[in-house]
Structure formats: structure tokens, C-alpha cells
Amino acid sequence: MNKKQLSVLLAVLFFVALKGFSQSIRSRENFDFDWQFHKGDIAIKQAVKAGMQGGLTDCNVKRIEGEEAKIAYTDRNKVAEYNSKDWENVDLPHDWLVEEPFVHDDNISCQPAGNGYHPTGIGFYRKEFDIPADDKGKKNYIEFDGIFRNSTVWVNGHLMGTHLSGYTPSHYDLTEVLRYGSEGKNVILVKVDATDSEGWWYEGSGIYRHVWLIKTNKLHVARFGTYVTTPVVSAKQASVHINTVLNNEENISKKFSLVSKIIDAAGKIIDVQTYSDSIKACDHIEVNQNSIILNPLLWSPETPHLYKLKTEVLENGNLIDTYETIFGERTVDVKKDGFYLNGHLYAVKGTANHQDFAGVGVALPDKINEYKIKLLKEMGCNGYRSAHHPPTAELLDICDRLGMLVLDENRHLSSSKDGLEDLTEMMMRDRNHPSVFMWSMENEESLEGSVMGTRILKRLVTMAHHIDPSRQVTAAMNHGWNEGGYSDVLDVVGYNYGQRGMQYVKDKKRYPERKMFVTESTSYVSTRGEFEDNTEKGYMSNFGKGISWGLQPGEDWKHIVDYPYLSGTFVWTGFDYRGEPTPYLWPCVSSHFGIMDLCGFPKDGYYAYKAAWTKKPLVHVFPHWNLFGKEGDTIRMGVYTNCDEVELLVNGKSLGKKKAEPFTRLEWNAVYKPGKIEVLGYKRGKLVAREKTVTTGNAAKLTMKSDVNILKADGKDVAIINIAVRDSKGNIVPTANNRIMFSVEGPGKIIGTGNGDPSCHDPEKTDWRKAFNGYCQVLVQAGKTPGTVRVRASAQNLINAEVTLNLQ
């Protein structure tokens, strides 16, 4: 053999080896793009020969476009109609309900106000896709992070299964029903029946979380197959326990080596553990390994240090599977005197939150979830309760990375097959996240405190302790704390609105060993920029008394300071959310509970929490000073502060100083005359904070502020652009409601608009939005092509504004 022939042979052998190597390694492909959506039900004819179960899913025959387009099943006697004109091209995540009109009709759904007066219904999603011939012999799965709700999946005409829950993931093994390479195209069809609800808030409709196509070797790490705990943590060293489950889906026994590498944030391998064994045919094996990290960097909201476990599976020395797990070194424990993080008493400054946002409903791109967490952290928040259901997995990734403790909540108090499976899915998926510090089994279920409820809860708690013995379990209870043995089943007793009659203080005296947490508090209702109740428009004053069971902003935190054994609180809520309008119904279509509105614009109560939860000196005065028509009237003035003493000046005249009482709003009375108001904050006699508000001129111009200037050209990244209406001097006009038009040039698109008005009935998927009390918002999503995107805002008789986004 000459050198040339040898070179060719080596090249061929290298190619073959490389091909075999590429076949063996796990891949996780995002499956969000290029779907079609059909609103309304479709009568699917059933075919049962050769396992076919119906669905617009088989592409063996030529598809004819036009009114008479049809797709035939393998059984040619069964034909399902497919008209391409009836289907809309969409990318995921997708929430079709947010695009539905507002309808003031109690018959549109089982809970019209809960859905924000949007009519629910049924929809279908379909996608055509290719699978390479090289994937034959692998395991091929599809994973849906979340479909609301009651979903049914077909692939190539085969019924794969159904999933009721709208909040837990579902997955299907597609290996046998796929077409590989020249065998033909594949089609997946998903039916979504969102007619029924799971909660009493806006829940959306559709495939509203990510979808993934996962490919592995037949010998691989199982789904959710690693479990990392940190039993002992100190400043000098930390122990790491690694539990790994491997599946062998071959019909022969396999020998393997398992390599577990711990990698720090800089990418340095700091420890390696290996294990070799064999696994029987069609069986699984569980492997336990232990490691030590010297001088560990501990995870906390202030220092969110992370480590990575890289799991490698080898057969005959060849790498056949990899799996990565992010974890953090930290200890969490609720004791009878409070919550401890890394051995230190630590008060949780939390908010409870539903998952929707302006413009997009519940179909949040990852970037918007990150934006929300950043807004909460800017306020001083360090805790997030996923009310009242498991969050999307990407939100937990964000909380791990940015530093936010999470109370992860199960949707239903149910020991049914579905109920137990949903709890298992949540915990198996989420138990490696350092941000998750405790599990909540339920929220305000009617069976709390009952004998039957106690039996069901005990079943759930027992299962939770088995799946994850490293964390404590609570329930967000609003009654029945001392009845039926219900609380005795829990590690930590959760109190929703325990401030009523100071129930939690009374219970602590009665049960001194009880571990407690304020799982929900406050429920203060207000509308951003409003200072008088307006029943016609459905607006609530920022001076309001709130709800009968609630507290004023900041007062709830005083209880945590006075009674540290309460561990912390989750204020209801961080953001307004669609549905559950309270105390008014129509024309309100969203709630008033948020510290921030649906766009993330702060209300006045926001500053009560920022004053309580951050150290920087702060003063905030309200209302604004554009109170035209009230000249000469006495105006109620409010101030939130964390200073010792506050002085209020109106048009240059001091109304005197007042000593600040922690976590309590200060008030003055002032006679209205256009001009300016100024509030000064003092600590130990020294001026440390000030805020000024002026009577503005007429609206003259727009300004735009994007949270970023650079986006990834990945078709997913989003810029959140806030628009303000200002006068000629640059002051925000606090009553402006101008109609604002948006335009986009370049590789980007508008995916939603908002303004925070809880009674706004305008569509959100448009190129315009009316400002509400000076502000509105537009969400612009990047395309897949690098370039420049110019976003413009314009309004009649106002100077326009523009922002430039660079896609890379």
C-alpha cells in the first residue's frame, strides 16, 4: 500500500469513527420553530390498523395545496382533510388566548373573569420535520415543557399519548414511529383542549413553553437521571453526593464506565469520580458517588456561585453519552427560630407570582423571565414563589444564575394517579436547582384541616421526602392550621394571611416548636398612577385601604422583623396578572395586586418594599403634581422612606419634618397649586436622599429605553422597550394617554405591547398601544439574521423616538 492509499484509508477510518462518535453523543435540539396552528376543533377520523390512531399527521402521499388539500393515512380508506389556509404559521412558545378578543359574557368559559374575559377553547398544532438516516438506532424523544392543557399527541398517525396538566412537562418516545432519511417526512400533531381550567387566574392556551427533540444512545443517563446533594458544607470543604440512573434499552447486557466530573465556573475540573459495572438488558442501574470540594464558593442570592457536574458514559472506552447538571453548594433549613441559609439566619424577602406578562400572555421568551427576576432583585427581593404551580425550567435556571430563592409549588392536593405523577415530575425535574429551597404541596385547598385532607397531604409529603430528602416540605394554608392534624404532617407550616388576628403569633405561643413560614401576605390592590378609586373604570387608589384580609405595603415586613421565627414572606404579588380582577370585575380584565404592573412599571407601593429591603437611602412622594381642576383643594400626600426623618416642601415651602416609623407610610396634607413638590430624607441629621416632582407641560415628545442594545440573532432573544411621554423639558407627563404607533426595520418583529392598564381592552399583538399614565411598552424579538434593527415610536403632534438594536 503506497502513502496515498494509506492516507485515503486513514481518512476513511477517521470519518467512520467520527461518524460513529457523532451518532453516540446526546443531542438536545430546540423544536420551537416552524409550527402551524389551527384555532378550533377538528373531527379526526380514527384508523386503527397497524397501530394508526388518527390525526392529520401522515405524509406518505403527495399533499395537494388549495381548498381540496388532503393527507391520506397509510390506510387509504381513511382520509383526513388538511387545508393549509386554515393554519397559521407560528413559533413557540405560543399562547393563542392572549390574542382572543375581550368578551363581557359569563358563558364564554367556566371562569370568564379568571381568564381575563377571553374565550377559551380548542386548538391544534402541527409540524413537518426530517430525521436523518444516521439517527436510526438511537433513542429519539420529544419533550414538551408545558402545554395548557389536556394535550393529545400524534406522530405520523400514531397516537403517542395524552397529558392533562398544563404545568408539568410531558415526553414521548418516538423511536419506532419516526421515518428516517429517505423513508419520508415526519408530521407531529398536538391537540390542546383548554376548555377547562386548573386555577382561578389567567392560564393561557397552547404550547406555551419550549419543546425539545432529544437523541441518545440506547445506553444513556435516564430522564432527570442525576441527583446532586450537598450534605455537609463548611468554609473549608463541602461534600457532594451524586446519584446517577442509567438506562440500557438494548436487548443485551452492556458494560460501561461512568465518569462524573465537577467543574467550577472558570471551567476547571476540580474533581473526578469513576465507576465501572455492567447493566442487564432492558434494565436500569443506580450509581452513588461521593466527592469533596475544597474551599467551596457558596451559593446565595447575594453570591450565586454555581458548579457543573458533567456526566460521561463510556462503552469499551468510547464516549456514548454526556449529561450536564448545574448545582450549587449551600445549606437551607427552616428552624423554629427562622430560616437559615448557609448556617446563618436569613429573612426571605419574597413575592408570589403568576407567570404571564404584557403582550405575550403566558408564552414568555426566556429573556422576559430574566427581565422579571432582575426587576424583583432591583427592588431588594430575594425570594420567588411560583404560585400556584411549577414554573418553567428556564425560570429556575435564571434564579440559579442571578440569585433568587424559590418556593416551588405543586398545583393540586391530589393523591390520584395524575396528582402523584405531577408531583413527581416537578420534583424530579427541579431538585438539582440550588435556588429551590423548599417544596409547597398545595395552596389554600378546601380540604385543609380536614381528616381526608390530612391523609392526602401525608401521601404527598411521604413521596416528597422519598424523592428529595434534602429539602423541607410546606403547604400554603389559609385555614385549618390547628385542625385535623394537617399541620403535623408538614416540616414547615405555611401561613397565608396569618396576619388576620395575628394567627401566626398566637400559634407560636401555643406550639413553640412549630417551624413557620409566611407563604403569602399583603394582597394590597392599587392601579399605577391612580390616587382615587374609580368604580366606573375599575381603578384603585394608591392610598386605598386594600382588601379586607390584607395589609398596607411594608406593614407585612414589619411582622417579619418583629417575629423572625416567621422566616420570611411572599407578598401577593410581585406583578399584576391577567384574570382574577379584584375588587372590581368588568371592565377590569387583570388584577391590581402587583407591586409592579403587568409591564413591570413600579406602583407607589414598590418604594415601600425597596425602602424596607435595600440599604440605599430612599424617599418617594406621591401623588404626582398634575392635579388640574383641584386648585385650592387639600391633597393627601404620601411618602415611603428608609431614612430617619423626612421633610416635604410644596412650591418651595416646607410643610415640616416628620420622624419616620420603619415600614410605615408618612403622610401630609398640602394645598394644591401647580409648581413642584420635593421630599428630603435625613439620616442622623444629614441629607441623604431627595426626590422632586413638578407640574409638567403638555405632552411634547416620546422617549424610548431598551433594556439592551445587543440581541442574539437566534430568533428567540427579546428587547423590552419602555416608552415614556414627556413635555418639552423632558418631564414625564403622568396622565398622558396618547396613542403610540410602532414600526420595525431590519431582522426583528413586534411580539407584543402593553401599558399596565388593568381595564384596557385593546389588542396586545399589534403595532400600536395607548400610553397609560405616561408609559407603554413594546416587545421586539430578534430574527435569525445578524444586522441592525430600528424600532420607532410615533404619536400625533409629538416628537418621535427611535432605538437601535444590534443583532449578533
Short mmCIF file of C-alpha atoms in Angstrom, two decimals, residues 42 68 78 82 94 128 217 233 319 340 356 362 381 449 487 497 521 525 547 587 630 644 684 714 735 737 757 771 790:
data_model
loop_
_atom_site.label_atom_id
_atom_site.label_comp_id
_atom_site.label_asym_id
_atom_site.label_seq_id
_atom_site.Cartn_x
_atom_site.Cartn_y
_atom_site.Cartn_z
CA ILE A 42 -61.09 19.19 14.11
CA GLU A 68 -59.24 20.41 -1.56
CA LYS A 78 -59.21 6.74 5.90
CA TYR A 82 -55.99 19.36 5.55
CA HIS A 94 -47.31 30.34 21.82
CA GLU A 128 -43.38 18.67 9.50
CA ASN A 217 -27.58 6.18 22.69
CA VAL A 233 -20.95 22.38 53.74
CA LEU A 319 -17.91 8.10 24.91
CA TYR A 340 -31.16 29.56 57.87
CA ASP A 356 -47.83 35.94 32.49
CA VAL A 362 -48.07 33.03 29.43
CA CYS A 381 -36.38 40.88 46.60
CA GLY A 449 -57.57 20.95 58.29
CA SER A 487 -50.02 20.90 60.10
CA TYR A 497 -52.57 35.85 55.62
CA SER A 521 -49.20 38.08 52.64
CA VAL A 525 -54.62 46.47 45.47
CA ILE A 547 -58.52 44.19 50.66
CA PRO A 587 -64.23 46.37 32.86
CA LYS A 630 -58.10 70.65 42.08
CA ASP A 644 -34.75 58.62 59.92
CA ARG A 684 -28.64 61.38 61.71
CA ASP A 714 -31.28 33.38 17.30
CA THR A 735 -51.58 61.49 32.92
CA ASN A 737 -52.68 58.50 27.26
CA ASP A 757 -53.83 49.44 32.44
CA ALA A 771 -49.99 55.10 26.89
CA ARG A 790 -34.51 50.14 14.19
#
